[in-house]
Short mmCIF file of C-alpha atoms in Angstrom, two decimals:
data_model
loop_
_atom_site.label_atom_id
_atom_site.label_comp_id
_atom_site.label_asym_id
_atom_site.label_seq_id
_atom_site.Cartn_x
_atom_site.Cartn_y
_atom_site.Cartn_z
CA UNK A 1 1.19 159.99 -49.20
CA UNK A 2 -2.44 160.69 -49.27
CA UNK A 3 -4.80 159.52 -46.81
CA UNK A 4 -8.24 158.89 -48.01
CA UNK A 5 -10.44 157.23 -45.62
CA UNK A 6 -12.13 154.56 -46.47
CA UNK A 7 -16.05 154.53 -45.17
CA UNK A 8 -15.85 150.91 -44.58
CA UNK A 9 -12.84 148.37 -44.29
CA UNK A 10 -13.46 144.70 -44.78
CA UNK A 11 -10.92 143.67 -41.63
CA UNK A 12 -12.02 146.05 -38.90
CA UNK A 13 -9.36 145.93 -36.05
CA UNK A 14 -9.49 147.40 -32.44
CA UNK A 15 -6.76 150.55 -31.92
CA UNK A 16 -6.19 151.99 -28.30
CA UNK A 17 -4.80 155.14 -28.55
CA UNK A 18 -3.13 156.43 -25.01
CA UNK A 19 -3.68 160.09 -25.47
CA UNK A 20 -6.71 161.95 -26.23
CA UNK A 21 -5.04 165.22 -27.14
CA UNK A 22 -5.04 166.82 -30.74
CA UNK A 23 -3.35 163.74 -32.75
CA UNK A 24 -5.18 161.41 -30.27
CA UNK A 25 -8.24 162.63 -31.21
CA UNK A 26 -7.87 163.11 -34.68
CA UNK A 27 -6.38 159.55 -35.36
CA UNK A 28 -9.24 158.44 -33.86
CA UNK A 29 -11.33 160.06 -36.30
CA UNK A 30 -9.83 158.52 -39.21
CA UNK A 31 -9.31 155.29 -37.58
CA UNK A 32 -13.50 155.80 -37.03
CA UNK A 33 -14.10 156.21 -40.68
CA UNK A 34 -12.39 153.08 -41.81
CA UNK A 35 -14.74 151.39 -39.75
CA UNK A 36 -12.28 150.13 -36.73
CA UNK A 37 -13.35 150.36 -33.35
CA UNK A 38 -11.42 152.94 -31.78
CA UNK A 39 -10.08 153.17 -27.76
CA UNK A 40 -9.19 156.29 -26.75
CA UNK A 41 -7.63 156.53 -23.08
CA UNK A 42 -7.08 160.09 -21.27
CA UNK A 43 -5.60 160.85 -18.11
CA UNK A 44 -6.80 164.71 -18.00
CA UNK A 45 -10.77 165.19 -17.32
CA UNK A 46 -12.64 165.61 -20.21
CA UNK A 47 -11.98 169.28 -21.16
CA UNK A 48 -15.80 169.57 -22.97
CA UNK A 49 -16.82 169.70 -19.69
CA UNK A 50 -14.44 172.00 -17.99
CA UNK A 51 -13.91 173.83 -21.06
CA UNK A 52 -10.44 174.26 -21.19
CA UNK A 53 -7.04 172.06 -20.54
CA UNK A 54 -5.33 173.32 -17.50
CA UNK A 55 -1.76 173.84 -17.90
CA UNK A 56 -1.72 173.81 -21.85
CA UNK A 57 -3.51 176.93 -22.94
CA UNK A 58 -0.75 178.44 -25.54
CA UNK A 59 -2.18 179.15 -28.39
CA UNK A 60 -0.88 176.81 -31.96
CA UNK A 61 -0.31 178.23 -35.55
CA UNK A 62 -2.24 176.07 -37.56
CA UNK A 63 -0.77 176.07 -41.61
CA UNK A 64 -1.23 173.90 -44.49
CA UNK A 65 -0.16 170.61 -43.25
CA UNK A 66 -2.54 170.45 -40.29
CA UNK A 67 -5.01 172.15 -42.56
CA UNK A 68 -4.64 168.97 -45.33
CA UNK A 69 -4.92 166.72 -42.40
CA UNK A 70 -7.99 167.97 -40.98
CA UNK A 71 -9.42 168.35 -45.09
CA UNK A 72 -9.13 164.82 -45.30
CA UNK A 73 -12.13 164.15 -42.47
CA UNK A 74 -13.97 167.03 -43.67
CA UNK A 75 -12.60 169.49 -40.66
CA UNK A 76 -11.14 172.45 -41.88
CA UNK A 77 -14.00 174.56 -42.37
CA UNK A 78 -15.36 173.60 -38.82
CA UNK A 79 -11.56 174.23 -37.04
CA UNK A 80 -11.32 177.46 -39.31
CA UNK A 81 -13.99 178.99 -37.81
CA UNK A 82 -12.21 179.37 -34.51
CA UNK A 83 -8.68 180.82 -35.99
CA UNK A 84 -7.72 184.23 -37.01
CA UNK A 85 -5.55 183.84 -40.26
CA UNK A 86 -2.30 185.80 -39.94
CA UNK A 87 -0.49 186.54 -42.95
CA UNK A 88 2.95 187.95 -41.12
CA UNK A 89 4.77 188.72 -38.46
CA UNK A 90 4.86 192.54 -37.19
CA UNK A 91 8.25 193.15 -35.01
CA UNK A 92 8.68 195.63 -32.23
CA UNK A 93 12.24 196.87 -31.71
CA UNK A 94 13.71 198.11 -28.94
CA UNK A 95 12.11 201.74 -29.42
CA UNK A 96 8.60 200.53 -29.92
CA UNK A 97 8.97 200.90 -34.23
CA UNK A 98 6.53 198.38 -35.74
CA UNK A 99 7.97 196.39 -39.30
CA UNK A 100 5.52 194.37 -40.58
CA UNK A 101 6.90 191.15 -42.55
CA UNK A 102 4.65 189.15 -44.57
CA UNK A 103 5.20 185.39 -44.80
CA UNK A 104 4.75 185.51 -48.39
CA UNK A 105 4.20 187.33 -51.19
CA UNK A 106 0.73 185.54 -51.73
CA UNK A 107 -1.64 187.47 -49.92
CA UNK A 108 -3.63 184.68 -49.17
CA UNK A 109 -0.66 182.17 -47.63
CA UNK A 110 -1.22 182.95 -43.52
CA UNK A 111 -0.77 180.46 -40.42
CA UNK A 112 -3.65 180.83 -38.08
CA UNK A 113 -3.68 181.37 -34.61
CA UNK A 114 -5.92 178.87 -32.57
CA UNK A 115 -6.29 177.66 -29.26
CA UNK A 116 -5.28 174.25 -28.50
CA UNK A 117 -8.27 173.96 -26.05
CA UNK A 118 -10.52 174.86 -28.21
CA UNK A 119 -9.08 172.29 -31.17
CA UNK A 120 -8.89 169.65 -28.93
CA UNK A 121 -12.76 170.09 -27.77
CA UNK A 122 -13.89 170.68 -31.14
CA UNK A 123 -11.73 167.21 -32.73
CA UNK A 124 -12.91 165.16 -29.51
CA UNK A 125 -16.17 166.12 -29.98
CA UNK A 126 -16.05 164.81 -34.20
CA UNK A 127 -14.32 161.56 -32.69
CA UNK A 128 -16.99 161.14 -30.33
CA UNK A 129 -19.73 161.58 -33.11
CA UNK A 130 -18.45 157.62 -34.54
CA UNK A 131 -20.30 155.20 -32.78
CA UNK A 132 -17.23 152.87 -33.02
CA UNK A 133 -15.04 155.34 -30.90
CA UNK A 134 -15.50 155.46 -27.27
CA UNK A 135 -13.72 157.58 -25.22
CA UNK A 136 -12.15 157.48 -21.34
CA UNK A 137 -11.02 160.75 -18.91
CA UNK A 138 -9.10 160.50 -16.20
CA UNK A 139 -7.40 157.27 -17.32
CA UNK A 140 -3.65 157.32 -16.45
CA UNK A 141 -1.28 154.84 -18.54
CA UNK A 142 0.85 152.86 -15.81
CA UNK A 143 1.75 149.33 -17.58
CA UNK A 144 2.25 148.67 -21.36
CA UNK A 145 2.06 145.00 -22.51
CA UNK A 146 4.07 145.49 -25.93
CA UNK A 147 3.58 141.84 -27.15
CA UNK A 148 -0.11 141.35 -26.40
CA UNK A 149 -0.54 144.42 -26.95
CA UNK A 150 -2.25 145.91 -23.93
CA UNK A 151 -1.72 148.84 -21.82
CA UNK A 152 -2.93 148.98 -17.85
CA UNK A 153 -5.02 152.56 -17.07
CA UNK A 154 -5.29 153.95 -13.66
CA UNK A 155 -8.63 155.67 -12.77
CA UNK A 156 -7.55 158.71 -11.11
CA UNK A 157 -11.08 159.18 -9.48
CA UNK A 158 -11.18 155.34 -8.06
CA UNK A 159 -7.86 154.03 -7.92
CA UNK A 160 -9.01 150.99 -9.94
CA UNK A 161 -7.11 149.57 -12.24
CA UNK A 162 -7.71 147.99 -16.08
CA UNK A 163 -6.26 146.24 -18.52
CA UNK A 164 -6.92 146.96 -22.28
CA UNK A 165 -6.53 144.65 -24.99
CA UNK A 166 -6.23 146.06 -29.21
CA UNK A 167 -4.90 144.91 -32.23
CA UNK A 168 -2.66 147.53 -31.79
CA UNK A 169 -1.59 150.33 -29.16
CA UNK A 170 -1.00 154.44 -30.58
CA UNK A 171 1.37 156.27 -28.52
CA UNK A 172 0.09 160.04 -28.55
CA UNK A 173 0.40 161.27 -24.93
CA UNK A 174 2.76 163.31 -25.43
CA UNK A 175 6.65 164.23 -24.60
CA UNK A 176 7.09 162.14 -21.55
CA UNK A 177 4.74 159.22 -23.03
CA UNK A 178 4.25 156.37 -21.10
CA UNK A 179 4.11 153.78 -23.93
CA UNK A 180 7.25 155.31 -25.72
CA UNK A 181 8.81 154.90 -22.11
CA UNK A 182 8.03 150.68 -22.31
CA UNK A 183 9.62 150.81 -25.96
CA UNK A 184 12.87 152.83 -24.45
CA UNK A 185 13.46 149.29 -22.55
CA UNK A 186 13.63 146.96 -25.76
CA UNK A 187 16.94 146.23 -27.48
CA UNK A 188 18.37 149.07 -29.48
CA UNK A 189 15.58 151.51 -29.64
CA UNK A 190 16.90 154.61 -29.38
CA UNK A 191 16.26 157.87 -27.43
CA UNK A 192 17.31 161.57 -26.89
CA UNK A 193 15.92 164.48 -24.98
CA UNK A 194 18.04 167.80 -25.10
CA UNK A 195 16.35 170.82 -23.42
CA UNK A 196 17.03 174.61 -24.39
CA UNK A 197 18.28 177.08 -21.29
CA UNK A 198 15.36 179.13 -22.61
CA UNK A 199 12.00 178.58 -21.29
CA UNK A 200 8.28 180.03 -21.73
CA UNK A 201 5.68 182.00 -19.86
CA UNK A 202 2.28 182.80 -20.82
CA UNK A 203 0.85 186.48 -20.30
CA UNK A 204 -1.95 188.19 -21.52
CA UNK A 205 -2.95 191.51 -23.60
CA UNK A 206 -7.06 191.80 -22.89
CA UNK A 207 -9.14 194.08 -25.96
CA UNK A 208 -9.14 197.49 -25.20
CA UNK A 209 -12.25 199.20 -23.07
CA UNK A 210 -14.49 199.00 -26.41
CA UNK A 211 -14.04 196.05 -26.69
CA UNK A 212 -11.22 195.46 -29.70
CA UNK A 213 -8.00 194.47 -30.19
CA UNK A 214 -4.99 196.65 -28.99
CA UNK A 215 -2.55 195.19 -31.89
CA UNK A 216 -2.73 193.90 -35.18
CA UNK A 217 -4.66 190.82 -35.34
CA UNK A 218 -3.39 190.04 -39.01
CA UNK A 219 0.07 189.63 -37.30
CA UNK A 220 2.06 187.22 -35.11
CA UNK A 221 3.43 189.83 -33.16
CA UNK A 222 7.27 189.67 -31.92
CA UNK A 223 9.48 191.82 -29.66
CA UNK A 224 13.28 189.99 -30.39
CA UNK A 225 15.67 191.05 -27.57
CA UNK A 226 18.90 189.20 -28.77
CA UNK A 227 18.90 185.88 -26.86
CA UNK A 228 14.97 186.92 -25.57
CA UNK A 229 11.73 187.22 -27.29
CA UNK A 230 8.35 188.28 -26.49
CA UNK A 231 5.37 186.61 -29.36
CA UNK A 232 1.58 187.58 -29.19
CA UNK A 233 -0.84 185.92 -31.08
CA UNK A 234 -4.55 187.00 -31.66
CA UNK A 235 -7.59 185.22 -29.72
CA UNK A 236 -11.53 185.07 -31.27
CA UNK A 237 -12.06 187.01 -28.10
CA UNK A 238 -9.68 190.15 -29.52
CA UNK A 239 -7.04 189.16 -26.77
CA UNK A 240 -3.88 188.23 -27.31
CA UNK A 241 -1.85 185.50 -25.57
CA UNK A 242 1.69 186.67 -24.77
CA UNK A 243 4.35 183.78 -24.58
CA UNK A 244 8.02 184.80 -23.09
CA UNK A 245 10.44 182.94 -24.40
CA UNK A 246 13.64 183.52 -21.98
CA UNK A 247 16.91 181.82 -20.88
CA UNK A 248 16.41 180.57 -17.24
CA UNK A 249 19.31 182.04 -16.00
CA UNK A 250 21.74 185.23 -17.26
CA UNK A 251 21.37 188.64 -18.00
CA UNK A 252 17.59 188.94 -20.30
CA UNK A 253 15.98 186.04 -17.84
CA UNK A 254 13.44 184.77 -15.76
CA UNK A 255 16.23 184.77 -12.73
CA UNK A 256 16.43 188.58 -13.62
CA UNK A 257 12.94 188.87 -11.83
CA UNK A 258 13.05 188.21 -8.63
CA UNK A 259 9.99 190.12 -6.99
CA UNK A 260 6.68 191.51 -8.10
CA UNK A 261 8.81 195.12 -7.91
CA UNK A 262 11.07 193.67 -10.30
CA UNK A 263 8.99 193.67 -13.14
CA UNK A 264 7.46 195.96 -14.42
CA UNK A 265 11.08 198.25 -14.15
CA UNK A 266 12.04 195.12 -16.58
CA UNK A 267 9.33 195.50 -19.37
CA UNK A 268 9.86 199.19 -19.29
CA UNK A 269 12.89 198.67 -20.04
CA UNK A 270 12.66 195.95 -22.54
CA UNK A 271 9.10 195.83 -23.96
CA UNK A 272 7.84 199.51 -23.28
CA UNK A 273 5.43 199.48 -26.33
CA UNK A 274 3.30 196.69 -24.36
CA UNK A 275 3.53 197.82 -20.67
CA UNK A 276 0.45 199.95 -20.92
CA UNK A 277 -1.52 197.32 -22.86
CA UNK A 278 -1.03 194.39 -20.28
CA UNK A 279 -3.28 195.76 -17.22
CA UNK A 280 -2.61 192.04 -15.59
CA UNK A 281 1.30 192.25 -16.32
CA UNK A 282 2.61 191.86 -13.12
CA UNK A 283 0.11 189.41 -11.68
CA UNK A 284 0.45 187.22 -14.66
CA UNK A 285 4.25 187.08 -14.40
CA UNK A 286 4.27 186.15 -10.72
CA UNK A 287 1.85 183.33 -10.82
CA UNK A 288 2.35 181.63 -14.50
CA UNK A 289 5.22 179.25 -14.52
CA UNK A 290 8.24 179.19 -16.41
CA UNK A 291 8.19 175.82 -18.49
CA UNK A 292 10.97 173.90 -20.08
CA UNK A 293 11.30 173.27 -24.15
CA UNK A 294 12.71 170.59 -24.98
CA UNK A 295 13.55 168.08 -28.47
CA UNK A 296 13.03 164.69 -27.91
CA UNK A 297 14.75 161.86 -30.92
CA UNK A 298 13.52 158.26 -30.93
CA UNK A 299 13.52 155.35 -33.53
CA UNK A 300 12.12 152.76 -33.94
CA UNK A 301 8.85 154.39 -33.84
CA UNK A 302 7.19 151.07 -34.46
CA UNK A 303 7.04 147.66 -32.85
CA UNK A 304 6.27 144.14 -34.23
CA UNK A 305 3.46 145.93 -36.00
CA UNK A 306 1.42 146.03 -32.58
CA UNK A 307 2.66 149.82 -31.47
CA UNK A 308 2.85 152.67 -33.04
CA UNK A 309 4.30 156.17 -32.14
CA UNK A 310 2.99 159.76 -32.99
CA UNK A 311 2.91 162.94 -32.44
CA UNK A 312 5.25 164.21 -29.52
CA UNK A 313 5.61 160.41 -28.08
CA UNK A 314 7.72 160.66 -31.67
CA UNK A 315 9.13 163.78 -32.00
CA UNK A 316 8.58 166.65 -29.52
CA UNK A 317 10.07 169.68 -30.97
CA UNK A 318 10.61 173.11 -30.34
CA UNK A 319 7.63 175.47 -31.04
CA UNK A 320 9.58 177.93 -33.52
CA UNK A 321 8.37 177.33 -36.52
CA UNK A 322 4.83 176.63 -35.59
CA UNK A 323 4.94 173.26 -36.60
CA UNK A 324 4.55 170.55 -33.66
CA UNK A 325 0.74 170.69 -34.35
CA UNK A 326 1.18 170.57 -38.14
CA UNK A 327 3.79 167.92 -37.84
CA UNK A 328 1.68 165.16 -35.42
CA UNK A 329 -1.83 166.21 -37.70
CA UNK A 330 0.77 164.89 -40.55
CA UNK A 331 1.37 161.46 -38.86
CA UNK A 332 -2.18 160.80 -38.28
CA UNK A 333 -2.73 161.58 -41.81
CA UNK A 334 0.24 159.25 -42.92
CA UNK A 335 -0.51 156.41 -40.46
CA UNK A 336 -3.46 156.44 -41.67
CA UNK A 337 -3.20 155.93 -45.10
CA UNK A 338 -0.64 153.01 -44.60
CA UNK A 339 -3.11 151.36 -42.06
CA UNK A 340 -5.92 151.84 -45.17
CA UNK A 341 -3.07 150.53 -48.01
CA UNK A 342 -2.43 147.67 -45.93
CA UNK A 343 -5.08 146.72 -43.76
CA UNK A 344 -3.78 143.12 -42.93
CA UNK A 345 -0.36 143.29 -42.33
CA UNK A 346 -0.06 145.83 -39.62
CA UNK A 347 3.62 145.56 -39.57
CA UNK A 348 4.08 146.33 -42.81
CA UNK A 349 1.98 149.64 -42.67
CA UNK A 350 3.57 150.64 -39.53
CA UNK A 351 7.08 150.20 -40.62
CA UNK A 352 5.94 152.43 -44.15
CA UNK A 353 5.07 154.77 -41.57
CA UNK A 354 7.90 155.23 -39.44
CA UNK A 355 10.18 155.39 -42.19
CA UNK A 356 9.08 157.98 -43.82
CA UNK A 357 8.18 159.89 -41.18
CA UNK A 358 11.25 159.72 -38.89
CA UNK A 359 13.82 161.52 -41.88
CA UNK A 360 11.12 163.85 -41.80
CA UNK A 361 10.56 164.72 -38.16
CA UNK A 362 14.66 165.37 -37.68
CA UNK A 363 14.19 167.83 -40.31
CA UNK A 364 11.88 169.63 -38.66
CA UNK A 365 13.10 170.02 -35.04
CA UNK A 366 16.36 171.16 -36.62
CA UNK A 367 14.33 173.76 -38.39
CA UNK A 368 12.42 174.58 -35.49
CA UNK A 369 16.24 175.13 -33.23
CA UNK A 370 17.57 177.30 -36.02
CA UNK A 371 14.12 179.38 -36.58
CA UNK A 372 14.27 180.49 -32.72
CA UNK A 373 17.59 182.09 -34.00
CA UNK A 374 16.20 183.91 -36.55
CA UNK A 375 12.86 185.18 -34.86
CA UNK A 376 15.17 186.27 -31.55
CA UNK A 377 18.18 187.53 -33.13
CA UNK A 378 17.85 188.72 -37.00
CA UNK A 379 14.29 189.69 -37.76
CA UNK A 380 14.91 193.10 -37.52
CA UNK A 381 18.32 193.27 -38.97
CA UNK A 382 19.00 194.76 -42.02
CA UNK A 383 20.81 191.71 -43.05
CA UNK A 384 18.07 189.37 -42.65
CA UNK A 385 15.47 191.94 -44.29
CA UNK A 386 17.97 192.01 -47.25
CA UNK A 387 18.27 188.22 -47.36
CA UNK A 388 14.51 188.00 -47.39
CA UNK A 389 13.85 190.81 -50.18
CA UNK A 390 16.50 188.53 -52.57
CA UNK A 391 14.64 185.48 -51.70
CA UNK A 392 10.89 187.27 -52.77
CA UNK A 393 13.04 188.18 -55.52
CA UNK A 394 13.68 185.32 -56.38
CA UNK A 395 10.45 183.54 -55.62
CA UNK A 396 8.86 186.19 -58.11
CA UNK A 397 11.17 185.20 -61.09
CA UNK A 398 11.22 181.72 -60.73
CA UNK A 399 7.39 180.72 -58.71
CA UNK A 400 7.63 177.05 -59.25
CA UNK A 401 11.44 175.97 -58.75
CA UNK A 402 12.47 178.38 -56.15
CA UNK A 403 10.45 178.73 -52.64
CA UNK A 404 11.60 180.03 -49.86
CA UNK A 405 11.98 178.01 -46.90
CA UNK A 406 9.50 179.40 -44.97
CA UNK A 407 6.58 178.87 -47.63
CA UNK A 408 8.06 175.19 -48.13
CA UNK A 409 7.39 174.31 -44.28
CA UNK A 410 4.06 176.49 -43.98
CA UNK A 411 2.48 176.81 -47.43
CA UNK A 412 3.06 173.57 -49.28
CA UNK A 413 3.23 169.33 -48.28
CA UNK A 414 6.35 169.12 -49.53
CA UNK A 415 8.61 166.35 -46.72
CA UNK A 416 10.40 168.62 -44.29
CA UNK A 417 13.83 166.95 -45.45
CA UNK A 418 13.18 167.88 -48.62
CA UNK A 419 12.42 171.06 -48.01
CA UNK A 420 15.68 171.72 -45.99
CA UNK A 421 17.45 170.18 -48.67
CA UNK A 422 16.20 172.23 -51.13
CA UNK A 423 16.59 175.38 -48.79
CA UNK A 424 20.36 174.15 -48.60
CA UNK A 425 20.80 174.28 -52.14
CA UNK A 426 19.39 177.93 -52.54
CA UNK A 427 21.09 179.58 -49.83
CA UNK A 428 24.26 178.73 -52.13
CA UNK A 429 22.38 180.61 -54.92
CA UNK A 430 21.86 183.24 -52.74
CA UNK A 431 25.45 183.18 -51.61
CA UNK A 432 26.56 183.22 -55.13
CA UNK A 433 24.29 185.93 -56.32
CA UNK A 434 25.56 188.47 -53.03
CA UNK A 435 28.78 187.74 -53.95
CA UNK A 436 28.15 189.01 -57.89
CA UNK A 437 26.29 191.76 -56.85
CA UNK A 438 29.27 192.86 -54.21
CA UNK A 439 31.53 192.52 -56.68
CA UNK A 440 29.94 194.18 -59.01
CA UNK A 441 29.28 197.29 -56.56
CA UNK A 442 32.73 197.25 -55.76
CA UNK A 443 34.53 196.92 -59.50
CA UNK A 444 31.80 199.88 -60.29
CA UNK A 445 33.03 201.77 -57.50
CA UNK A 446 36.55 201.41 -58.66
CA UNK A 447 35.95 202.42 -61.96
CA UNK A 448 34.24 205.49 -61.21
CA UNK A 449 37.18 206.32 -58.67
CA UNK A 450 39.55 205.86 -61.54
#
């Protein structure tokens, strides 16, 4: 699917959409341009204001889906101006050796780093540009009506309360969303939420004196420790932002740290090549938190055509293949274009939706589990590097029929689940093609032997 909005629609509707975050806001904006009226509800203060989103401040890799998404509403070159395209990874081993990776052998195929503060003011300001979209901060959800549909908003400056009436209600606010939470009580809709034993802190690698960066910007940047990682990932500002991504307990932890002494003995002895580039180390570390990751399952994702689920209300996954941004900008995009194919029959457009987005969505948080696996554990084997070089191989030979996984999820619309599948089907050519070559190797051997 292929949403093209509309300028006008003959049967304007009203949409409240709980959630003014990044697919908040850009549903909005293509809800806007096919002429509905558009309610957007917030509970966080309006971050143009403040200028950033407490709490929320890791940066996003923004690749082709979000990027088709955002082309759609004429964004891309506006949000493009505030990312730094990186075309690989660059991987620090334990002795401070730097391998750069690229993600493709395109040159030109890079995800972009970008701050979600900065996306989110930049889309809320385009929504608020429609004269049909009006926005309200500081709005908490606390009721949902599902048959109206209405939902019941909590000012958290007053304490007064109001009811809102729409055609239909959007669920994007988030992981724990409210209006998912009034679905989990109707017959047979199910739900899931597994959380990893690994967690994530932010730190931070400032430019140097002059004023530039201290690493690659034209990398996401990874230090894989086994069952630990350390990522940095490039700011407009030359800084970097520094994510740990640690179990909460065991031997490479956050319950390894247990004073301000503790630390920097710890990145010493784990992440020496960044130690003298993080001036701020040990004060970051003390007073970030550690936050939980977690994968959250539902279905339906629709109801009696009146709600509608996106984004992480519908699929919070894992952020290890980059693609929890890319994924939600997709269901706006896809919602959309059912809501413009069949304007009158809402529960027709919303069921269109959901199925052929949920499939999807389980492919992708699967992905996203098995990805942390490879970026933390075989990166920098000789294995993986191996396994890679076949697939470019490959991918050379045989351009159109045989991409690698990686450029099917990042570089290309094709559905997540058929992407895996076809990633299935080529690891047993790969398989197959290791085994000949072994073989081979080893018959050779023997002959020469003999």
């Amino acid at each position: 699917m292929n949403a093209q909005p509309s300028p006008t629609t003959s049967h304007p509707k009203t949409f409240l959409i709980v959630g003014a975050g990044l697919a908040g806001s850009l549903l909005a904006i293509y809800l806007a341009k096919m002429n509905h009226r558009v309610l957007l509800y917030e509970r966080r203060p309006d971050p143009r204001a403040q200028g950033f989103i407490g709490g929320r401040s890791i940066n996003l890799a923004l690749s082709v889906r979000g990027l088709n998404a955002l082309q759609q509403v004429n964004l891309e070159t506006t949000i493009l101006q505030d990312a730094l395209p990186m075309p690989g990874r660059m991987i620090h081993s334990h002795d401070s050796e730097l391998t750069f990776q690229p993600y493709s052998k395109d040159p030109n195929d890079a995800i972009n780093s970008i701050s979600r503060s900065a996306l989110n003011i930049t889309l809320l300001k385009a929504a608020d540009e429609h004269n049909n979209v009006t926005i309200h901060f500081d709005q908490r959800c606390v009721d949902v009506d599902l048959e109206t549909p209405a939902a019941t908003f909590l000012s958290t400056h007053t304490g007064e309360r109001t009811a809102v009436k729409a055609d239909a209600v959007i669920a994007a606010d988030g992981a724990f969303s409210a209006v998912r939470a009034a679905l989990q009580k109707t017959d047979r809709f199910n739900y899931s939420q597994d959380f990893l034993e690994h967690g994530y802190k932010e730190l931070a690698i400032p430019p140097t004196d002059s004023g530039d960066f201290t690493l690659d910007p034209k990398a996401l940047h990874i230090w894989p420790r086994s069952a630990s990682m350390m990522i940095a990932l490039p700011n407009k500002d030359r800084s970097f932002t520094c994510t740990l991504f640690w179990p909460f307990v065991g031997h490479h932890s956050f319950a390894s740290i247990k004073t301000a002494d503790d630390v920097l003995p710890f990145f010493r002895a784990h992440y020496p090549d960044a130690v003298p580039i993080m001036p701020t180390l040990v004060e970051d570390y003390m007073n970030n938190p550690a936050s939980s990751l977690v994968t959250i399952r539902c279905a339906p994702w629709n109801y009696s055509g009146k709600i509608a689920l996106i984004g992480d209300a519908a699929h919070a996954v894992v952020p290890f293949y980059g693609q929890g941004m890319n994924a939600a900008f997709e269901d706006c995009r896809i919602l959309a274009d059912c809501i413009h194919k069949f304007p009158d029959d809402l529960t027709r457009a919303f069921d269109v939706y959901a199925r052929s987005r949920k499939p999807n969505a389980d492919a992708i948080a699967d992905m996203a589990l098995t990805n942390f696996i490879e970026m933390r554990d075989k990166v920098g084997s000789r294995l993986f590097l191996l396994k890679k070089r076949l697939e470019k191989t490959l991918h050379a030979l045989f351009p159109k029929t045989f991409l690698p996984l990686y450029n099917m999820v990042s570089f290309s619309n094709i559905p997540y689940a058929e992407a895996a599948r076809r990633a299935k089907n080529q690891q047993r050519l790969i398989c197959a093609i290791a085994i000949i070559i072994t073989s081979t190797i080893t018959l050779t051997a023997i002959i020469l032997l003999t």
